[in-house]
Coordinates of C-alpha atoms in Angstrom, one line a residue:
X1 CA 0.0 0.0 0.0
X2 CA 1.4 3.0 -0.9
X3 CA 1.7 6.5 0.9
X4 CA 2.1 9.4 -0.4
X5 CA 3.7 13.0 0.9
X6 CA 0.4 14.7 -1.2
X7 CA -2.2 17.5 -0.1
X8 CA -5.6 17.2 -0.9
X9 CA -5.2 20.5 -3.8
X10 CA -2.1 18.8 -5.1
X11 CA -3.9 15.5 -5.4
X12 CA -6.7 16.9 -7.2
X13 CA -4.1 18.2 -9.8
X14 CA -3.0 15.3 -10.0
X15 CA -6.0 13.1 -10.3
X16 CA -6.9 15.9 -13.3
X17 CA -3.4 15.2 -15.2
X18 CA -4.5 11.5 -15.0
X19 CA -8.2 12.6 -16.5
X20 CA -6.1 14.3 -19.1
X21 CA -6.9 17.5 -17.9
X22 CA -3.7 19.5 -17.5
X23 CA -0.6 18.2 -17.2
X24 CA 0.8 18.9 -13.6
X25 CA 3.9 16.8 -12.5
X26 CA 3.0 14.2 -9.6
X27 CA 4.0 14.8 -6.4
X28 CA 6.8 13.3 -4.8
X29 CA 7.0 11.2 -1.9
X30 CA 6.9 14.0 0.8
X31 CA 10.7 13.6 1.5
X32 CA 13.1 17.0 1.8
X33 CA 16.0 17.5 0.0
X34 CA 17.6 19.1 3.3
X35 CA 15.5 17.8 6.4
X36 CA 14.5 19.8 8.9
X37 CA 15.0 19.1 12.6
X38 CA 10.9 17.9 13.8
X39 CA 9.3 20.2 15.9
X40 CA 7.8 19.8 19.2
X41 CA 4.8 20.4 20.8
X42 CA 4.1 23.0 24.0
X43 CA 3.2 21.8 27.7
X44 CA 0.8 18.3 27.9
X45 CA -2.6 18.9 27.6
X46 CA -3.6 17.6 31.0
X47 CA -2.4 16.7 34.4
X48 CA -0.2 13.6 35.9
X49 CA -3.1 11.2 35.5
X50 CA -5.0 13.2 32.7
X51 CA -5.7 12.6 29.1
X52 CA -7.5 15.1 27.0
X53 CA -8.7 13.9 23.5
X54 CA -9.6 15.7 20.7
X55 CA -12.9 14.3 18.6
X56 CA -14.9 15.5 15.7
X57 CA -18.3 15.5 17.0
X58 CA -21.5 15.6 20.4
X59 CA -23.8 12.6 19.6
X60 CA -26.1 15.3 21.7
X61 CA -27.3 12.4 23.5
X62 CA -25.9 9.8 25.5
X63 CA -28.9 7.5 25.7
X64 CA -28.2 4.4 24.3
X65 CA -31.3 4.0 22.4
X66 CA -30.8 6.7 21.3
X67 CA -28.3 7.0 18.6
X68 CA -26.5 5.2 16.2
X69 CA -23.1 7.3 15.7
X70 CA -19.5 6.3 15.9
X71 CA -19.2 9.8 17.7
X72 CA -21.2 8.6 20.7
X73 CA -19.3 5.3 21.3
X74 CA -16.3 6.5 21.2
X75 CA -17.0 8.5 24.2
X76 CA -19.5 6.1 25.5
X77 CA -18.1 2.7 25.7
X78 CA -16.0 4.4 29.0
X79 CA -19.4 4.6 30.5
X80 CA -21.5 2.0 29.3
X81 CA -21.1 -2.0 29.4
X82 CA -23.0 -4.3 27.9
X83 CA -23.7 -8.0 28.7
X84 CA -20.9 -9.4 25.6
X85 CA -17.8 -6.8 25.1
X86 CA -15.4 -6.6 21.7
X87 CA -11.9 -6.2 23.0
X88 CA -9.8 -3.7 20.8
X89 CA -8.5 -6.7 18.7
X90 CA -12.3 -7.1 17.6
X91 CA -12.6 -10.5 19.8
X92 CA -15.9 -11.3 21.6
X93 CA -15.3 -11.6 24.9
X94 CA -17.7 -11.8 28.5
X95 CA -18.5 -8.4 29.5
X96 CA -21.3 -7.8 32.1
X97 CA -22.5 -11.3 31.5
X98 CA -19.5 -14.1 32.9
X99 CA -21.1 -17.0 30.1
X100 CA -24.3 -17.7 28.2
X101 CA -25.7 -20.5 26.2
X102 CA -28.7 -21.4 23.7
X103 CA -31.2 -23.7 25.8
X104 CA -32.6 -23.7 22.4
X105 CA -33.1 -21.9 19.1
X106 CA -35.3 -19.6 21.2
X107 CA -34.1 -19.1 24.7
X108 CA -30.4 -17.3 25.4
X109 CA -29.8 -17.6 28.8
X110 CA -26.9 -15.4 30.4
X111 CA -25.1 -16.3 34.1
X112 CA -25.0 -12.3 35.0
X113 CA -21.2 -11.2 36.8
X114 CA -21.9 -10.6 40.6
X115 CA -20.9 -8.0 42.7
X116 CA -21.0 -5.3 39.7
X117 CA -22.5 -1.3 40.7
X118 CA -23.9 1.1 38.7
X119 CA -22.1 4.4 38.9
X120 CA -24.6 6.1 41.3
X121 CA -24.2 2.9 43.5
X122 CA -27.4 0.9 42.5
X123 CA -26.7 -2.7 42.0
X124 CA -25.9 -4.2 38.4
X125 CA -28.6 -7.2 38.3
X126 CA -31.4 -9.8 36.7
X127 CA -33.5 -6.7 37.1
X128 CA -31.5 -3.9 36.0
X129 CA -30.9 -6.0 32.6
X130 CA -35.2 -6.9 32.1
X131 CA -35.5 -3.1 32.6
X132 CA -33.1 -1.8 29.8
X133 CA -34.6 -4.4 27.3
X134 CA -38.1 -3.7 28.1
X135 CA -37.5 0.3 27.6
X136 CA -35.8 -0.8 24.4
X137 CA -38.0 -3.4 23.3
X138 CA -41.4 -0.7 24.1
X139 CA -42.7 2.9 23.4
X140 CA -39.7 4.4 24.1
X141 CA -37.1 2.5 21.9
X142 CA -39.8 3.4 19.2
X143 CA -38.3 6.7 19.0
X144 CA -34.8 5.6 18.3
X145 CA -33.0 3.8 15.7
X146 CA -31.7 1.3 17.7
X147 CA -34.7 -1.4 18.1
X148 CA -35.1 -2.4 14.6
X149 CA -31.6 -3.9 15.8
X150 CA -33.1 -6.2 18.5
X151 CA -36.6 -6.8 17.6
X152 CA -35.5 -10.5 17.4
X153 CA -36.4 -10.5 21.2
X154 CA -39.7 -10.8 22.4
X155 CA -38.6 -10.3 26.3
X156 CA -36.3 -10.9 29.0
X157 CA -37.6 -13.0 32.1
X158 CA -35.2 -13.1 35.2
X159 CA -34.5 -16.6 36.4
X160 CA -32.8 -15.5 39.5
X161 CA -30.8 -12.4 40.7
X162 CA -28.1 -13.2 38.6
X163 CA -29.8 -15.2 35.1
X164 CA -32.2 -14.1 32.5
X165 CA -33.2 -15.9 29.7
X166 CA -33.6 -13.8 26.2
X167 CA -37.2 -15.3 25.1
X168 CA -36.4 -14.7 21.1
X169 CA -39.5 -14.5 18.1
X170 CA -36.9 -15.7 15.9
X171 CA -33.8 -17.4 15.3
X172 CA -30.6 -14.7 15.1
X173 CA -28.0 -15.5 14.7
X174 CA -25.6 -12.2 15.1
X175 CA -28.0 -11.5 18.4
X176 CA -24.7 -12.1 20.0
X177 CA -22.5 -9.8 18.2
X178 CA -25.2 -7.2 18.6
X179 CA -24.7 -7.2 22.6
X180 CA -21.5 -6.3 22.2
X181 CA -22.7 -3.1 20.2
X182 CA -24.7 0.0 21.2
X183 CA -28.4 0.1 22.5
X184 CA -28.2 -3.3 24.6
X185 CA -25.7 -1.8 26.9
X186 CA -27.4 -2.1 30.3
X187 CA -28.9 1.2 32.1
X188 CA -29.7 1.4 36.1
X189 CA -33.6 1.1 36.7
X190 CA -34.0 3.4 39.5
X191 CA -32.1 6.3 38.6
X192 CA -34.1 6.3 35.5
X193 CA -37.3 6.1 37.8
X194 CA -35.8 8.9 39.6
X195 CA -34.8 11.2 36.9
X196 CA -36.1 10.4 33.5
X197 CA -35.4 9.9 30.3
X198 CA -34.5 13.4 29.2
X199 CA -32.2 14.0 32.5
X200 CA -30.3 10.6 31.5
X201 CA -29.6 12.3 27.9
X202 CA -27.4 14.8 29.6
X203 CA -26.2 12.8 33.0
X204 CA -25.8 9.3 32.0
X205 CA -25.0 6.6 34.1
X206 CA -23.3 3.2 33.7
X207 CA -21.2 0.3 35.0
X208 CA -18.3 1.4 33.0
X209 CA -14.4 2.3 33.9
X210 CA -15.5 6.0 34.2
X211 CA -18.1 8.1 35.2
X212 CA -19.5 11.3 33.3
X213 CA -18.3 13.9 35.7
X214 CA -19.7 17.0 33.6
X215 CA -21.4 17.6 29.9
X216 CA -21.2 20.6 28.1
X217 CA -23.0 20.6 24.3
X218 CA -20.9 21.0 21.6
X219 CA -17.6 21.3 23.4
X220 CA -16.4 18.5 26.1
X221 CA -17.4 16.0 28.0
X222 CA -15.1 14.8 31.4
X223 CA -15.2 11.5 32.8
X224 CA -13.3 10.7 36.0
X225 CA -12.2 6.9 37.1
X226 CA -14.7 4.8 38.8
X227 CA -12.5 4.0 42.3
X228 CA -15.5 0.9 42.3
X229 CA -14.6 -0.7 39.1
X230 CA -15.1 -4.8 38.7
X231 CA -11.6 -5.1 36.7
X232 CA -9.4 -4.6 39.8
X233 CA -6.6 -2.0 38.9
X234 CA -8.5 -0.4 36.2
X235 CA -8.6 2.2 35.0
X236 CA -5.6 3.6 35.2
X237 CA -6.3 7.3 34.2
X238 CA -7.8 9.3 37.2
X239 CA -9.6 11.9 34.5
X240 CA -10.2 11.5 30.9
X241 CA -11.8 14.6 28.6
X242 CA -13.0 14.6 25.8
X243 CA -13.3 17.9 23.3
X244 CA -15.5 18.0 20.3
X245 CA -13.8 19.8 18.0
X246 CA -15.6 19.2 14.6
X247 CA -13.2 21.1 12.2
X248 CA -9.5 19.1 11.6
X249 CA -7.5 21.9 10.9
X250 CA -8.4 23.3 14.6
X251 CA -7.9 19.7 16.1
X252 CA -4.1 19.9 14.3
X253 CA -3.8 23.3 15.8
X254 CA -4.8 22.1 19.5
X255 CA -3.0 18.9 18.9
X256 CA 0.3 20.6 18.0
X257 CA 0.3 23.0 20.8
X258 CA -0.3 20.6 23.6
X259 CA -3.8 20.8 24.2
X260 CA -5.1 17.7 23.2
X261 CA -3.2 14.5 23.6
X262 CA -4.5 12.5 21.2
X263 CA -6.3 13.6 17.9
X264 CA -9.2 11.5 16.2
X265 CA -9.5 11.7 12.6
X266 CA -6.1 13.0 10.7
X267 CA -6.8 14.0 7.3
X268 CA -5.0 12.7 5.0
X269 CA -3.1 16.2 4.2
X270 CA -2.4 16.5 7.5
X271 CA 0.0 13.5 8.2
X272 CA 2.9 15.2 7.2
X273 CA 2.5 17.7 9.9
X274 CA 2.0 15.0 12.6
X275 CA 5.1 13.3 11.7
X276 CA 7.1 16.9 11.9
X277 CA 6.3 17.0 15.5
X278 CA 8.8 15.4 17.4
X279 CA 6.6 14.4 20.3
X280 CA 3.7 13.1 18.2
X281 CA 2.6 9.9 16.7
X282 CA 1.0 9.1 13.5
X283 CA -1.2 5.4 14.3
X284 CA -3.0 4.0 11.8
X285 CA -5.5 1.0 12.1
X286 CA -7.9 -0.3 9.3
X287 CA -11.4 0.4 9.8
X288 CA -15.0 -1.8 9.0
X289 CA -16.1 1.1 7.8
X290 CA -16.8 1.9 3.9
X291 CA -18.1 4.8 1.7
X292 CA -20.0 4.4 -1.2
X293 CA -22.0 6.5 -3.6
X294 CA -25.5 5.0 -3.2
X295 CA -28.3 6.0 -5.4
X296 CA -31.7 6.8 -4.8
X297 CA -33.2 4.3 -7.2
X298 CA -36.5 6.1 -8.1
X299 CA -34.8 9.0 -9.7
X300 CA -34.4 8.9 -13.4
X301 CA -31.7 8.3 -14.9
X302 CA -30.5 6.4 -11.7
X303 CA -33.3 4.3 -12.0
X304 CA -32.2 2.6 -14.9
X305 CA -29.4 -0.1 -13.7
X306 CA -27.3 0.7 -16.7
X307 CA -26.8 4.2 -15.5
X308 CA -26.1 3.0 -12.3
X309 CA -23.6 0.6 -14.0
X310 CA -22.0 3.4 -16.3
X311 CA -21.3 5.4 -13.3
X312 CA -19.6 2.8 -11.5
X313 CA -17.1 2.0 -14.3
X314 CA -16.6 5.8 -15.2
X315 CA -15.1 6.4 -11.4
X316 CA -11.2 5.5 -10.7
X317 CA -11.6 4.4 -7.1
X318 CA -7.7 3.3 -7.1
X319 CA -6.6 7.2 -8.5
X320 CA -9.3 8.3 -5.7
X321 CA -7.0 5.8 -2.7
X322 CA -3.8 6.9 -4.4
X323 CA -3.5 10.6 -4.3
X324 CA -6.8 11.8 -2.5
X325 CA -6.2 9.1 0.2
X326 CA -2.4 8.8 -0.1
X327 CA -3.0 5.4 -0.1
X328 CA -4.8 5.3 3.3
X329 CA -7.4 3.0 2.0
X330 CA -8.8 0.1 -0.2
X331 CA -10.8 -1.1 -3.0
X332 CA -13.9 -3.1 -1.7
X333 CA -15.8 -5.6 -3.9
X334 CA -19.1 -4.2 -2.1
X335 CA -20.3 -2.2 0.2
X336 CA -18.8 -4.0 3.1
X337 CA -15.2 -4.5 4.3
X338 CA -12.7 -7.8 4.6
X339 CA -13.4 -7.5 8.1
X340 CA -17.2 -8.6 8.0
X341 CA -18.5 -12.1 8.0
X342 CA -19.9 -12.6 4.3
X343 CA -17.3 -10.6 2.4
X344 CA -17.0 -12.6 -1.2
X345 CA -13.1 -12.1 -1.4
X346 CA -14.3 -14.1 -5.4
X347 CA -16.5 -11.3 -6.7
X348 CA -14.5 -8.8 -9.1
X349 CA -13.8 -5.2 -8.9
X350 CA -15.2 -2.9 -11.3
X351 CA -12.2 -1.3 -13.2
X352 CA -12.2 1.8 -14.5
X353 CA -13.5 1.6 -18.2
X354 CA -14.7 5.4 -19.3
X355 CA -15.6 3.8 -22.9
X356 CA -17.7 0.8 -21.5
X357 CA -19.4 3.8 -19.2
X358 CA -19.9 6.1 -22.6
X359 CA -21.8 3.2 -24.4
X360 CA -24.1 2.0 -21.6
X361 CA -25.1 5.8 -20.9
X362 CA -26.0 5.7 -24.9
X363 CA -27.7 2.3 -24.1
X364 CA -29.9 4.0 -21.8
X365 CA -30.6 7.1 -23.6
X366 CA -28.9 9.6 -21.4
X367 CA -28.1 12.5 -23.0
X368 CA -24.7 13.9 -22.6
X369 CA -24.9 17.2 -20.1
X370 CA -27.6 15.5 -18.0
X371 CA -27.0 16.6 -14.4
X372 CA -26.8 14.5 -11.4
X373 CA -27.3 15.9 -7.5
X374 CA -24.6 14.3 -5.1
X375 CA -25.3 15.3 -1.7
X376 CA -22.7 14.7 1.4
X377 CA -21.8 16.2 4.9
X378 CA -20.2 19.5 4.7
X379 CA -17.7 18.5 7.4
X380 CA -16.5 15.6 5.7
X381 CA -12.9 17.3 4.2
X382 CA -11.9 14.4 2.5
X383 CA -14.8 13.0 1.1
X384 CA -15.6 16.5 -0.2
X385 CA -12.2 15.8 -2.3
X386 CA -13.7 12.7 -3.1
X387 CA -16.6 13.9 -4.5
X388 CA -14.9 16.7 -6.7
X389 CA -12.7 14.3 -7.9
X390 CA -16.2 12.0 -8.7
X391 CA -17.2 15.6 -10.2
X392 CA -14.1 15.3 -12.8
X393 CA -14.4 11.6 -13.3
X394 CA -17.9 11.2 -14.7
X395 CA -17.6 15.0 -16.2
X396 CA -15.4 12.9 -18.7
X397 CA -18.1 10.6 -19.9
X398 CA -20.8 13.5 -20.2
X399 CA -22.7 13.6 -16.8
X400 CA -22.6 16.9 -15.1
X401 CA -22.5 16.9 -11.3
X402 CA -24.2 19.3 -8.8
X403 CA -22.3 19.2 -5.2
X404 CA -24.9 19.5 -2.2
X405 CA -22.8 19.9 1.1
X406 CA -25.0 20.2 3.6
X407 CA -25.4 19.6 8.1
X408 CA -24.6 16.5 9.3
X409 CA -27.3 16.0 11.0
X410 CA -29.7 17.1 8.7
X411 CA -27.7 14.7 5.8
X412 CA -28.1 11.5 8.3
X413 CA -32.0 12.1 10.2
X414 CA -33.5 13.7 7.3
X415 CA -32.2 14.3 3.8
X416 CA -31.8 9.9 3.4
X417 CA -34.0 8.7 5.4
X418 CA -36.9 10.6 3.5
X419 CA -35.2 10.7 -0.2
X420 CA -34.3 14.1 -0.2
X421 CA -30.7 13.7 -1.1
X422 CA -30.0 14.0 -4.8
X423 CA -29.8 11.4 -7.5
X424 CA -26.3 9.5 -5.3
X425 CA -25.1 10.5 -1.9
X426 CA -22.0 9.6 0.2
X427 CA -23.1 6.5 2.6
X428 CA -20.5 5.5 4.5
X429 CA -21.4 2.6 7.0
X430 CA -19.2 0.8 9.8
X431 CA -21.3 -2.5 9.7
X432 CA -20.5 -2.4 13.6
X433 CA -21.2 -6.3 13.9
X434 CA -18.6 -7.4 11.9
X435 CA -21.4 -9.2 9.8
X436 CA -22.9 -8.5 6.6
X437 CA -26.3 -9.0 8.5
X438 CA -25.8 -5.4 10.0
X439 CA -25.3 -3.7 6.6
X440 CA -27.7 -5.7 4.1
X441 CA -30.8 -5.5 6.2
X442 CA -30.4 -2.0 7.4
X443 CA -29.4 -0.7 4.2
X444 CA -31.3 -3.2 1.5
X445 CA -34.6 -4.3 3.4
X446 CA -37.6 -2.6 2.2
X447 CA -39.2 -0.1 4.9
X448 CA -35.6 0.7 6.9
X449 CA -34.7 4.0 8.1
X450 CA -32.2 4.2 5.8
X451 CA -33.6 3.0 2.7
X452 CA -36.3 4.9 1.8
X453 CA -36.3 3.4 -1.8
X454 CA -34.8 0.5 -2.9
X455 CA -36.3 -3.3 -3.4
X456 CA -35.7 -6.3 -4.8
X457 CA -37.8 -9.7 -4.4
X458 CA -34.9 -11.9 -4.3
X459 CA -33.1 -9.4 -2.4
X460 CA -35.4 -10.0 0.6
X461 CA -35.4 -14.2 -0.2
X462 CA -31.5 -13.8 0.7
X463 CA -32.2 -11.5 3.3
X464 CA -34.6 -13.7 4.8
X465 CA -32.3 -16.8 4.3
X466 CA -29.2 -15.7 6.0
X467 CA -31.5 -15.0 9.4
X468 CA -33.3 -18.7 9.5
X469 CA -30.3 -20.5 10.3
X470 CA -27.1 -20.6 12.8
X471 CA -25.1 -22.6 10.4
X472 CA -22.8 -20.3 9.1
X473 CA -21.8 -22.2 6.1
X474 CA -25.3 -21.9 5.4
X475 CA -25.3 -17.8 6.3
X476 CA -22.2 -17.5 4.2
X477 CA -24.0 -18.9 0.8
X478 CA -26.7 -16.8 1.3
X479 CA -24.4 -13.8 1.4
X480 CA -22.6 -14.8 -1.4
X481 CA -25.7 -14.9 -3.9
X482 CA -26.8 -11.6 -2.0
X483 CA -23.5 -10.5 -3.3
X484 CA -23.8 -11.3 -6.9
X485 CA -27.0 -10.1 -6.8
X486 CA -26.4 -6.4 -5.6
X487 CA -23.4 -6.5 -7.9
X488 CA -26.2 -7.2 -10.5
X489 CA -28.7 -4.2 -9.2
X490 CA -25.6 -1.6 -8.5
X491 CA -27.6 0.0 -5.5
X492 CA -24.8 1.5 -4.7
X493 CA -20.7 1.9 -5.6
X494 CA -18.4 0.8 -3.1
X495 CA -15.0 3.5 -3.2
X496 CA -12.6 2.4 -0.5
X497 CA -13.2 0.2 2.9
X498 CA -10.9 3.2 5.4
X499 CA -8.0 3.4 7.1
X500 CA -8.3 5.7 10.2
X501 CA -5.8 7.3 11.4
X502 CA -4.8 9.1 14.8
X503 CA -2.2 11.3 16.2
X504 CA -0.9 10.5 19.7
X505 CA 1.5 12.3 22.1
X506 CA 4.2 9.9 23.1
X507 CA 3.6 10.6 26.6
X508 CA 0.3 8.7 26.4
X509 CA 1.4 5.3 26.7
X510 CA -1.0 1.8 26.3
X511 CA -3.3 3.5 23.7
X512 CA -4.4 1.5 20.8
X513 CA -6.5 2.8 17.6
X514 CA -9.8 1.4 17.7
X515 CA -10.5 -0.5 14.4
X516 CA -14.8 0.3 15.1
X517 CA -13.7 4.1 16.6
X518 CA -15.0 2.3 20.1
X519 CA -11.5 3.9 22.6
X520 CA -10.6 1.1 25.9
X521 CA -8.9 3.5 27.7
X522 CA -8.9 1.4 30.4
X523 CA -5.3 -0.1 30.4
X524 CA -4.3 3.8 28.9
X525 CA -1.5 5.9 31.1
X526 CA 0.4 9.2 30.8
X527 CA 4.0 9.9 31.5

C-alpha cells in the first residue's frame, strides 16, 4: 500500500493530469532534500493522570437507544457496558455477563457477573438487565434507531438475581455480536425512575471504567475513574476529557500545541504535519467502515441499472486511494469490508473503463450534459475531495454533477431517510457487527430508516435466508448470492473500505486505535 507525501489540492491536480486535464507533474514522496530538525509540541494537555482527546463531534445524546453514531461510542463505551464486550482486537469476549448459552433456538440464557454497581451505587442485576430491554424493546425504543436492531427478542424473564433468559420470536444469529454493540448496553432502573429519560440524555449513568463527571454541548465531556470498578486495577487514568472539536485543521492546531493528547480523525493532508512534530505519533488501524455512492433508485436516470452501472465504471476508485487518500485505504468488492463475515473475497472489482461507461449511458438514452445531484456532509474534508474528484471523473463521460454539502445532522436524520438527497449521496457505514447482516438488512430491506427506496424480491429471499439459520456455512452462501446479486442491481458503488488514522503524544502510553472508533482506555496511562 502506498503512501504518499500529497495534499488534498495537489492531489486533485494530480488526479486531473490523469483525466487528461492538465498536465501537472505528480508529487513526490513527501521527503526534503535538506531535512528539517521535527518540531515539538508546547506543555501536555492535561495533568499527571489526565488525558485530554480531541474528537470530531457531540452525539447530543448519550442515551443508548438513542443514537447510532461512531461519535457517541467512542466517548461512551467508557461509560456503558454491555452483557458481551469486543476487545480492541475485535474478539468477543464476557462483559457484564460471565457466560451464556442457547437452551434452544429460542431461549439465550446469560449467568450475570456478581458483585458489579452502577455508577450512582445501584446494583448491576437480573433486574437492571429486564428493565433496559423492556425500555428498548417498548414505546420508548420506538423513538430511536436502535430497536429495529433487537426486535428479534420478544422479552427478557429473570430466572434469578443473577440469570435471565432472552425469550427470542426468531432465530438470530448475530443476536450475540449485537450485545457487544450499542443500544443493549445495560442502564440502572431506579435512577431512570428517579430522573427520566430526558435527564439521563445529559447525566448518564453506567457500570463502566468512568463516570460522566460534567457535559457541556458542543464542546467536552469529562469522565473521571470509577474508584468501584469490577476489573481490579483499572482504570488507570484518574480523568479523561473529551473535546468536540468538529473542524480538523483546529484539532491539528490544539493537537500541536499541547492541548489535546491525542487527535481522532487526521486528514490525510495533515500527516505530514503530525510526523514533523517530534513528540507526536501518526497510528493508523484499518477500519469496518466503507463509503459508497448509493443511489436513490426512483430518480431517473438512476433508475435505470445501466446508468447506475455506467457510473460505477466511469469512477477511478484506485486514482481516488492513491492521491486523495495517499493510499490510506482500499478497494472493496461491495459495500462492506474484509473484516465482515460474508465478504466474497471471489467477486471482481469494477475497473475503471470510461468507454464501456460512454456506451451504456447511450444504451440508456442519457443524454450527454444531464446533471446529477450528489449530496454529502459538509464536514467531511476528505470526502468533499472525493466527490470533486467523482465531479471530474464522470464530467469525462458526459454527466454533469451538482455538489450539495449540507449539516450532518440534517444529511443522516432527514435528507436519506426521506429521499431528499439528490440522485447518489456519500453513505458510509461501519457494519458495527462485523457481519454482513448489519449492513444488508439496514441498508437493503424494504421499509428501513435508511432505505427509503430500494427493493428487490430476491433481495429479501436472501435477506430472509441468512437470518433462518445458525449454520454459518449456510449464512455465508446466502451472502454470497446476495452479493452477486447487488453486484447485479448496483444499488450503490463501493469507493474504498478506510483506514483511520490518529495522532498520539508519546507521553500517552498503552493506547491503541480502535479499528470500530469504540476507545478502551482502560489499560491507557500518561507519562
Amino acid at each position: 500500500m502506498k503512501k504518499l507525501g500529497i495534499t488534498a489540492c495537489s492531489a486533485l491536480l494530480v488526479l486531473a493530469a490523469a483525466l487528461g486535464g492538465c498536465a501537472s507533474k505528480p508529487a513526490d514522496s513527501g521527503t526534503q532534500a535538506n531535512p528539517q530538525p521535527k518540531a515539538e509540541t508546547a506543555a501536555p494537555a492535561a495533568g499527571k493522570n489526565e488525558l485530554t482527546l480531541g474528537v470530531n463531534g457531540d452525539p447530543h445524546s448519550w442515551d443508548p437507544i438513542d443514537t447510532f453514531l461512531l461519535d457517541w461510542s467512542t466517548v461512551a463505551t467508557s461509560v456503558f457496558e454491555g452483557l458481551v464486550e469486543r476487545s480492541t482486537d475485535l474478539k468477543l469476549q464476557p462483559g457484564l455477563a460471565e457466560s451464556w448459552e442457547f437452551k434452544d433456538d429460542k431461549t439465550l440464557q446469560f449467568k450475570l457477573r456478581q458483585g458489579v454497581k452502577f455508577h450512582n451505587g445501584e446494583p448491576f442485576n437480573a433486574e437492571a438487565v429486564k428493565f433496559t430491554f423492556d425500555r428498548l424493546l417498548g414505546e420508548e425504543g420506538k423513538k430511536g434507531p436502535q430497536q429495529a436492531n433487537y426486535a428479534s427478542i420478544d422479552h427478557v424473564e429473570v430466572v434469578d438475581e443473577f440469570t435471565v433468559n432472552m425469550i427470542l420470536k426468531e432465530k438470530d444469529p448475530v443476536l450475540i455480536t449485537k450485545l457487544a454493540g450499542y443500544g443493549g448496553v445495560i442502564v440502572p432502573p431506579q435512577y431512570f425512575k428517579e430522573k427520566g429519560d430526558e435527564y439521563f440524555n445529559t447525566h448518564p449513568v453506567g457500570t463502566g471504567p468512568f463516570k460522566m463527571e460534567s457535559y457541556e454541548k458542543d464542546n467536552k465531556v469529562v469522565l473521571v475513574k470509577n474508584e468501584n470498578y469490577w476489573k481490579q486495577g483499572l482504570p488507570k487514568l484518574d480523568k479523561v476529557t473529551f473535546r468536540f472539536i468538529p473542524e480538523a485543521t483546529t484539532r491539528l492546531a490544539e493537537m500541536q500545541t499541547g492541548a489535546i493528547d491525542v487527535m481522532k480523525k487526521v486528514e490525510i493532508s495533515q500527516t505530514d504535519s503530525i510526523k514533523g512534530m517530534s513528540d507526536l505519533e501518526l497510528m493508523q488501524v484499518g477500519s469496518p467502515t466503507v463509503y459508497a455512492l448509493r443511489f436513490d433508485t426512483t430518480k431517473k436516470p438512476v433508475d435505470n441499472v445501466k446508468v447506475r452501472e455506467a457510473i460505477a465504471y466511469a469512477i477511478d476508485a484506485d486514482l481516488i486511494i492513491d492521491t486523495l487518500l495517499g493510499g490510506y485505504g482500499k478497494r472493496v468488492n461491495s459495500f462492506q469490508s474484509e473484516m465482515s463475515f460474508g465478504h466474497d473475497p471471489s467477486l471482481p472489482l469494477r475497473q475503471y473503463d470510461p468507454e464501456k461507461a460512454k456506451q451504456l449511458l447511450a444504451e440508456a438514452g442519457v443524454k450527454e450534459g444531464t446533471e446529477l445531484e450528489l449530496f454529502l456532509p459538509g464536514t467531511d474534508a476528505t470526502f468533499k475531495e472525493v466527490a470533486q474528484a467523482v465531479e471530474l471523473q464522470l464530467g469525462q463521460v458526459g454527466l454533469k454533477v451538482k455538489l450539495n454539502l449540507v449539516d450532518s445532522s440534517t444529511f443522516t436524520s432527514d435528507l436519506i431517510p426521506n429521499g431528499k438527497a439528490g440522485h447518489m449521496y456519500r453513505n458510509g457505514w461501519g457494519g458495527w457487527t462485523l457481519d454482513f447482516d448489519n449492513t444488508a438488512y439496514l441498508m437493503y430491506h424494504k421499509g428501513e430508516f435508511w432505505n427509503p427506496d430500494f427493493y428487490d424480491e430476491k433481495v429479501e429471499e436472501l435477506l430472509a435466508a441468512e437470518r433462518s439459520t445458525f449454520d454459518q456455512d449456510k449464512r455465508l452462501e446466502a451472502f454470497k448470492e446476495l452479493n452477486k446479486r447487488l453486484y447485479e442491481l448496483v444499488p450503490e458503488v463501493p469507493l474504498y473500505q478506510t483506514i483511520n488514522l490518529w495522532a498520539v503524544n508519546k507521553r500517552v502510553k498503552g493506547f491503541q486505535p480502535p479499528a470500530d472508533e469504540r476507545i478502551d482506555l482502560r489499560e491507557v496511562s500518561v507519562e
